[in-house]
CSV table of C-alpha atoms in Angstrom, one decimal:
chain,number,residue,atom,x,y,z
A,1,UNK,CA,22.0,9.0,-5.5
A,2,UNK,CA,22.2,9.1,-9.5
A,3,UNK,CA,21.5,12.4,-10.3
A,4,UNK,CA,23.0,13.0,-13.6
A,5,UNK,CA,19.6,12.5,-16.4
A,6,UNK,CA,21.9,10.2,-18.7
A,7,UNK,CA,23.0,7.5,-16.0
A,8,UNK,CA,19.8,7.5,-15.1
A,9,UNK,CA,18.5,7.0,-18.8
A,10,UNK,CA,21.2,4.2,-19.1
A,11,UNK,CA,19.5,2.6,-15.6
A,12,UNK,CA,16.2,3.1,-16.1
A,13,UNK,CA,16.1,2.1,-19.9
A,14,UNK,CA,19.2,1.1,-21.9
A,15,UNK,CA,21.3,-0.9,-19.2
A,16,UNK,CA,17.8,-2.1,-17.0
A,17,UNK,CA,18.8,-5.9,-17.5
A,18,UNK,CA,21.8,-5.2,-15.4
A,19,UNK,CA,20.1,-2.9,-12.8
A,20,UNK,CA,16.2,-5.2,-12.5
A,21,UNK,CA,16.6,-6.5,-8.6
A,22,UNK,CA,16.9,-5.0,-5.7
A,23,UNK,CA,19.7,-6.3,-3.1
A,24,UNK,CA,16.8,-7.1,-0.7
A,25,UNK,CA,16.7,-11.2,-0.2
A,26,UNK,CA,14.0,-12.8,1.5
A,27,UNK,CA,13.4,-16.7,1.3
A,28,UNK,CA,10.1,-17.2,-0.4
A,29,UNK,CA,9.8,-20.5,1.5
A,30,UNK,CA,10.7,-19.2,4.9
A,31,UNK,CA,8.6,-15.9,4.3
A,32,UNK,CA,6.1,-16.6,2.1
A,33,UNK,CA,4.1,-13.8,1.8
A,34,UNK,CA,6.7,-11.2,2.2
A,35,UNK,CA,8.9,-13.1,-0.1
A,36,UNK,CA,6.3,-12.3,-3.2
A,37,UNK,CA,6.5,-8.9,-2.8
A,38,UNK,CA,7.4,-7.0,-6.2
A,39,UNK,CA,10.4,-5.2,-3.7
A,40,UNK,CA,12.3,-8.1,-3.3
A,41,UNK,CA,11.2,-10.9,-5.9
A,42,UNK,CA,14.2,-11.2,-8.9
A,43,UNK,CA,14.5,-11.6,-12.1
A,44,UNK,CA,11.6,-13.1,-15.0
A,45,UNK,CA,9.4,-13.8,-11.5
A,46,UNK,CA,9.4,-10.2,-11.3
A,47,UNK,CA,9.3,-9.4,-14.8
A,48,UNK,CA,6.3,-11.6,-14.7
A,49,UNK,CA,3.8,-10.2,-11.5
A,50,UNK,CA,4.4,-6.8,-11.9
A,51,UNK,CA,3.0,-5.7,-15.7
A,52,UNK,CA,-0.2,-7.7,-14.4
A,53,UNK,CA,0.2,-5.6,-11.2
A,54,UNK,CA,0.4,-2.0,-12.7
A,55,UNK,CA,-3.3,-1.9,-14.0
A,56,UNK,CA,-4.3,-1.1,-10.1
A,57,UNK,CA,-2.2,2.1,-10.5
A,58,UNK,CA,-2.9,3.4,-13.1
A,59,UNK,CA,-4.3,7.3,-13.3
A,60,UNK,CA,-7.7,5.9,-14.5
A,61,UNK,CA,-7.8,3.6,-11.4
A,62,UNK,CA,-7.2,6.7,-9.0
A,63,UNK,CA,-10.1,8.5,-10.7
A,64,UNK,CA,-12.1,5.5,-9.9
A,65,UNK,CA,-11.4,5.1,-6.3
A,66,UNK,CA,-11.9,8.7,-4.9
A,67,UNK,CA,-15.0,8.5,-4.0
A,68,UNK,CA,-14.0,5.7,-1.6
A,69,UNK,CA,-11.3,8.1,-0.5
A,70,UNK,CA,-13.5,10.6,0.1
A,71,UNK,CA,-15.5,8.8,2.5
A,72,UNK,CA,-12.5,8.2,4.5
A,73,UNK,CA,-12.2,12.0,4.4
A,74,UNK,CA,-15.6,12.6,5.8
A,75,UNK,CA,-14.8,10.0,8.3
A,76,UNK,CA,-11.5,11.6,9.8
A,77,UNK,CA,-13.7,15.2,9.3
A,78,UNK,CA,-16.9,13.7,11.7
A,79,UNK,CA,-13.5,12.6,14.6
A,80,UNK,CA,-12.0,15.6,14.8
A,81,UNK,CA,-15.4,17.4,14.9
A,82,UNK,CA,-16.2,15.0,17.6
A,83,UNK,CA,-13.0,15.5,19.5
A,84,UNK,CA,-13.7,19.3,19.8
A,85,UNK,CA,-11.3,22.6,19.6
A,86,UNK,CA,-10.2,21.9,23.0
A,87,UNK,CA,-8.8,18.1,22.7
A,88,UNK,CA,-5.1,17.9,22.0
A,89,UNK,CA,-4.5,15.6,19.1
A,90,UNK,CA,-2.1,13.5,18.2
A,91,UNK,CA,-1.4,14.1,14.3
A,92,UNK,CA,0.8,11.0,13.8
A,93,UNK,CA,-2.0,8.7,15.1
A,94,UNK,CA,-4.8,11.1,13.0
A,95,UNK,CA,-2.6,10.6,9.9
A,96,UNK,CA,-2.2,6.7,10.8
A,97,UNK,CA,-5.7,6.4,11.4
A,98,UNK,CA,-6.6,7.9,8.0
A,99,UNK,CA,-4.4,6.4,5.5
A,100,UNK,CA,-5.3,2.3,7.4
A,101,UNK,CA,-9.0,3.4,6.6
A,102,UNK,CA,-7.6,5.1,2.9
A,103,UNK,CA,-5.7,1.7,2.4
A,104,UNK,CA,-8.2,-0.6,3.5
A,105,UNK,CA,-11.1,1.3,1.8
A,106,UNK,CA,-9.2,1.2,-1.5
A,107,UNK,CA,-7.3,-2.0,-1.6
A,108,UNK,CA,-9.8,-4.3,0.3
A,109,UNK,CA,-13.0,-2.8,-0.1
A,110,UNK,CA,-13.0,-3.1,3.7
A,111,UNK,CA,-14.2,-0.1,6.4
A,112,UNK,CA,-10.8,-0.3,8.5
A,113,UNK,CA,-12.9,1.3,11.5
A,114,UNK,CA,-10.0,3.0,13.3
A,115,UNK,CA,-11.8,6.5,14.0
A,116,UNK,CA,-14.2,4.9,16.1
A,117,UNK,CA,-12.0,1.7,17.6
A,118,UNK,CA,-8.8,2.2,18.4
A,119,UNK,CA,-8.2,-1.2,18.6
A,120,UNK,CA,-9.2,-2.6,15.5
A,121,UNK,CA,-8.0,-5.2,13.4
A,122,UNK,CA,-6.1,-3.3,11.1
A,123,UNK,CA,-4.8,-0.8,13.6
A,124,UNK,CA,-3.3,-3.7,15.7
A,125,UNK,CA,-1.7,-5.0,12.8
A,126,UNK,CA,-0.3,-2.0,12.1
A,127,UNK,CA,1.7,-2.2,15.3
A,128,UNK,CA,2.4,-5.3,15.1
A,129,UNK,CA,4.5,-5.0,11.6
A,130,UNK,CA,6.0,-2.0,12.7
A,131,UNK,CA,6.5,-1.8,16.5
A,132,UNK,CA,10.4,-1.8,16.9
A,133,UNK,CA,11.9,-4.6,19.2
A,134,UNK,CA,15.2,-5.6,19.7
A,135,UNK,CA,14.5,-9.1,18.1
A,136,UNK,CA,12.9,-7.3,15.2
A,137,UNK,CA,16.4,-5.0,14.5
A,138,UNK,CA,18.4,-8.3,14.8
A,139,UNK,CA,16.5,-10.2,12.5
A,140,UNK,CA,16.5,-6.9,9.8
A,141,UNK,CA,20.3,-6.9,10.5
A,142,UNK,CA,20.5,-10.6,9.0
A,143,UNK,CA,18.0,-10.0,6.6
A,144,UNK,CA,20.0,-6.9,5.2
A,145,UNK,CA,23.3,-8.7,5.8
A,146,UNK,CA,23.8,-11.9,5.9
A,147,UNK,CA,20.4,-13.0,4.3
A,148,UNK,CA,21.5,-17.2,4.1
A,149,UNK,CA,21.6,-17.1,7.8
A,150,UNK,CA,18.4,-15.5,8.3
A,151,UNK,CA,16.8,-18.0,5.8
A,152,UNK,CA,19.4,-21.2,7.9
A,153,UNK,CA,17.3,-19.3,11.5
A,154,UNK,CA,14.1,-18.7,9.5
A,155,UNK,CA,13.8,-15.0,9.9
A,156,UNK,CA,11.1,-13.3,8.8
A,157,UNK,CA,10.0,-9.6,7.4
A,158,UNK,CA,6.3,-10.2,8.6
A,159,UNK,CA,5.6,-12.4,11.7
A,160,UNK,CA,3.2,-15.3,11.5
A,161,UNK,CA,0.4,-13.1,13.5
A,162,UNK,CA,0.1,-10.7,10.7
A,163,UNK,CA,0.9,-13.0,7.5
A,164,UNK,CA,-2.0,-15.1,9.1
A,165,UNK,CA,-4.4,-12.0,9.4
A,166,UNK,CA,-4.0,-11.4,5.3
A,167,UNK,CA,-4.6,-14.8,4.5
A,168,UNK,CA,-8.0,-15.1,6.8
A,169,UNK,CA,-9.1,-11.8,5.3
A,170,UNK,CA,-7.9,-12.2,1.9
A,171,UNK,CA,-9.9,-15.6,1.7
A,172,UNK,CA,-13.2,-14.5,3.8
A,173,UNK,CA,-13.6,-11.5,1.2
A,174,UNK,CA,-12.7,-13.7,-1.6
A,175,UNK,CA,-15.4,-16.6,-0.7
A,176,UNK,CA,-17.6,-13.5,0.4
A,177,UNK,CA,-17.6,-12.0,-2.9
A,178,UNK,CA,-18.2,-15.1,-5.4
A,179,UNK,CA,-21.1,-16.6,-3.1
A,180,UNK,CA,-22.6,-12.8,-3.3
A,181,UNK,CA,-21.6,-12.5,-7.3
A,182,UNK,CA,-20.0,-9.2,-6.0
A,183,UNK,CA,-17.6,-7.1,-8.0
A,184,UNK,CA,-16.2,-4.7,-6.4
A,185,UNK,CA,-13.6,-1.7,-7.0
A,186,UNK,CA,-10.5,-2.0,-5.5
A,187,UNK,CA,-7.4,-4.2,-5.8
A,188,UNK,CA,-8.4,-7.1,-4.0
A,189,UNK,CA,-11.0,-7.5,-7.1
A,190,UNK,CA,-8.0,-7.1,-9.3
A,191,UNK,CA,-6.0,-9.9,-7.6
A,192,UNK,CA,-9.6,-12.2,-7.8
A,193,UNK,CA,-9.6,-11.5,-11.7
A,194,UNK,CA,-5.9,-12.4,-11.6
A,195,UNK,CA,-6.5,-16.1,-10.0
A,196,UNK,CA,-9.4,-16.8,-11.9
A,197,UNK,CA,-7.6,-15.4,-15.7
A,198,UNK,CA,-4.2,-18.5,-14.2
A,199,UNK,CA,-6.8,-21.0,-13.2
A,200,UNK,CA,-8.4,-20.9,-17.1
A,201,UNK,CA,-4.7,-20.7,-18.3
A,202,UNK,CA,-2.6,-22.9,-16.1
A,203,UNK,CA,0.4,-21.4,-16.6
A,204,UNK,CA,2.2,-17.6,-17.2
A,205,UNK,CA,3.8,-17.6,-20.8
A,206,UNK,CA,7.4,-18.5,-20.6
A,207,UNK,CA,7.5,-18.4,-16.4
A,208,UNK,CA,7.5,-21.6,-14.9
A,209,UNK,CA,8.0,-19.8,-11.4
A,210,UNK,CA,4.9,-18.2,-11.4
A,211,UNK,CA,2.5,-20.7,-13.3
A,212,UNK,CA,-0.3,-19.9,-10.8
A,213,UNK,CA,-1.7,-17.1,-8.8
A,214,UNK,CA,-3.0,-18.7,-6.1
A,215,UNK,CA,-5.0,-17.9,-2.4
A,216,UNK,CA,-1.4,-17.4,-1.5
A,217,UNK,CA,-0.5,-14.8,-4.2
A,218,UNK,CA,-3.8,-12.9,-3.2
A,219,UNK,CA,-2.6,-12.5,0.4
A,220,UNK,CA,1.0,-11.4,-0.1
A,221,UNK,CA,-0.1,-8.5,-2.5
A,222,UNK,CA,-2.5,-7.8,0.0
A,223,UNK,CA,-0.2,-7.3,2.5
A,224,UNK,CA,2.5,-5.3,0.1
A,225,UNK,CA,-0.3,-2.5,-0.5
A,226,UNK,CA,-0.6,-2.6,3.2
A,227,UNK,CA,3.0,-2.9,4.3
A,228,UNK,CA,4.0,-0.5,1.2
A,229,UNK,CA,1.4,2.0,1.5
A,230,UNK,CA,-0.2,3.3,5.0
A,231,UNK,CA,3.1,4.2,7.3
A,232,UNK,CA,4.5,5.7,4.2
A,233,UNK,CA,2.2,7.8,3.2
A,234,UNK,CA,1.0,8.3,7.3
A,235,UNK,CA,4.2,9.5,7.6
A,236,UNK,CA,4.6,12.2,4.4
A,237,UNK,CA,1.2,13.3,5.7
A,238,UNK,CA,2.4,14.1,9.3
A,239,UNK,CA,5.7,15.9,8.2
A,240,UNK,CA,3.2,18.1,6.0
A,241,UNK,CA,1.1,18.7,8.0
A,242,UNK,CA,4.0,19.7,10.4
A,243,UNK,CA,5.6,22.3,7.7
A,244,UNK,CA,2.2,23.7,7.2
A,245,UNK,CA,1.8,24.3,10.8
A,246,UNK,CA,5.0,25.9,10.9
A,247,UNK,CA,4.5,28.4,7.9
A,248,UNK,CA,1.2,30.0,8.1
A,249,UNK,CA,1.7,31.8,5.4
A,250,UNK,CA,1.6,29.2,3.4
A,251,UNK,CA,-1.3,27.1,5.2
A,252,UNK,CA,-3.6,30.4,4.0
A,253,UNK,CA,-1.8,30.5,0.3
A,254,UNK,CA,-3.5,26.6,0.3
A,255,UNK,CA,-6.4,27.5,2.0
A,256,UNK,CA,-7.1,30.2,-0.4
A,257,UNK,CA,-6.9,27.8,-3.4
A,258,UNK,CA,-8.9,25.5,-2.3
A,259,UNK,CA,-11.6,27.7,-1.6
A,260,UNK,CA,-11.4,29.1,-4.8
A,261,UNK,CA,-11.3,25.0,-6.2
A,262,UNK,CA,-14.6,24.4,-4.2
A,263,UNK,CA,-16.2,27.8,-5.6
A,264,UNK,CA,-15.7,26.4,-9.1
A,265,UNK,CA,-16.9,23.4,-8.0
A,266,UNK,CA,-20.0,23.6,-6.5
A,267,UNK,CA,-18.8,23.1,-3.4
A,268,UNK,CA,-17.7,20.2,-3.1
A,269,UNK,CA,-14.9,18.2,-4.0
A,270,UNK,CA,-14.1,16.3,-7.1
A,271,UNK,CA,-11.2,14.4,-8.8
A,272,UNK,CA,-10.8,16.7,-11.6
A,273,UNK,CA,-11.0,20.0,-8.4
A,274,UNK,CA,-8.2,18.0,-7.1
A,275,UNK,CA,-6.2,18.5,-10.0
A,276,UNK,CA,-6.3,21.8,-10.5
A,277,UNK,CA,-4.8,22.8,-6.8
A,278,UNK,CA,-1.6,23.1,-7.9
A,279,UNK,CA,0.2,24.7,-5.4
A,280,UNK,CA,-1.0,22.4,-2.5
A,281,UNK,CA,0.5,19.5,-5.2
A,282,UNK,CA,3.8,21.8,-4.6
């Protein structure tokens, strides 16, 4: 773990030519999807998917989508209100629950309906990515260590079930949205715009790899904001939770400022109210 602010200058900035993949390989042809993910492509493919990438991340773009995140909110708030003060809850599955909705709400433009269906779609598919199995460990063994023989055995990151799901979906909401003349906010519309800007140019500048973003490209950045973003931030939002539980002293400091917050506020909540609770962003 660099620590030192100089070495991490000479990574980061000076030196980042000899530093730009990761030493993560998966075989684009055997794992398509998984394969395009910004993680583990190398080199000018890289250098050419992710500055088209970064405009879906961008502070202005998180301003934009709270009120999509908010709904989520209210939707976790009506379930717990629902389950009562009496029902024991499970705060991994709450926090799962919420941030497939968050993710599928943002990135797809898609209600992820997990409060009220515990089996849906995107709850299954969940599991499916992440459930442990002792094939699964094998195959991230190989993938981690000897990646040439999980390409020679075909391993995969993501099984066939799941890379299929993206594609169906990706493609559904894609027709969906041209027939309908929809333009929506989220980063499937950003991946749209991406396909249609290759199909009028043919080709990236000076990247032969990447000359088109296809139907194919679409899904497997679908799948990366999945894969990269619900257990991850389910998780962070579990331990929290936890430590908050733990302290109560400072569950009230947070409570306190975000009373005060919504008192400023009117109320109710608002991106720029967000901003201001500092010591919850602590």
């Amino acid at each position: 773990m660099i620590r030192d602010p100089e070495l991490i200058r000479s990574v980061i900035v000076r030196n980042f030519d000899s530093f730009l993949n990761n030493d993560f390989n998966v075989d684009i042809m055997v794992d398509p999807l998984f394969g395009r993910n910004p993680v583990v492509i190398k080199d000018q493919a890289w250098k050419a998917i992710r500055p088209q990438l970064s405009p879906g991340f961008t502070a202005g773009k998180m301003k934009s989508l709270f009120p999509q995140l908010m709904e989520v909110c209210q939707e976790m708030k009506f379930y717990l209100e629902c389950c009562g003060p009496s029902v024991v809850i499970d705060t991994k599955e709450l926090c799962t629950k919420f941030s497939i909705n968050a993710v599928a709400s943002c990135a797809y433009g898609i209600n992820g309906h997990t409060f009220e269906d515990p089996e849906a779609e995107f709850r299954k598919v969940g599991r499916k990515f992440l459930q442990p199995s002792f094939l699964k460990i094998v195959q991230q063994l190989f993938l981690l260590l000897a990646p040439k023989i999980a390409s020679l055995l075909h391993f995969k990151v993501a099984s066939l079930e799941v890379t299929e799901f993206f594609r169906k979906m990706t493609a559904d909401a894609t027709t969906y949205r041209r027939k309908e003349m929809l333009r929506k906010n989220d980063f499937l519309e950003l991946l749209i715009q991406l396909k249609e800007k290759h199909e009028e140019q043919n080709k990236l500048e000076n990247n032969r790899w990447f000359e088109k973003f296809t139907e194919e490209d679409i899904a497997a950045q679908a799948l990366t904001f999945f894969t990269d973003g619900f257990e991850t931030s389910s998780n962070a939002l579990t331990m929290t939770l936890y430590e908050v539980a733990m302290n109560p002293g400072v569950q009230q400091r947070i409570r306190r400022e975000v009373k005060e917050m919504l008192d400023r506020h009117g109320g109710g909540f608002t991106y720029e109210g967000l901003l201001e609770l500092n010591y919850l962003d602590k």
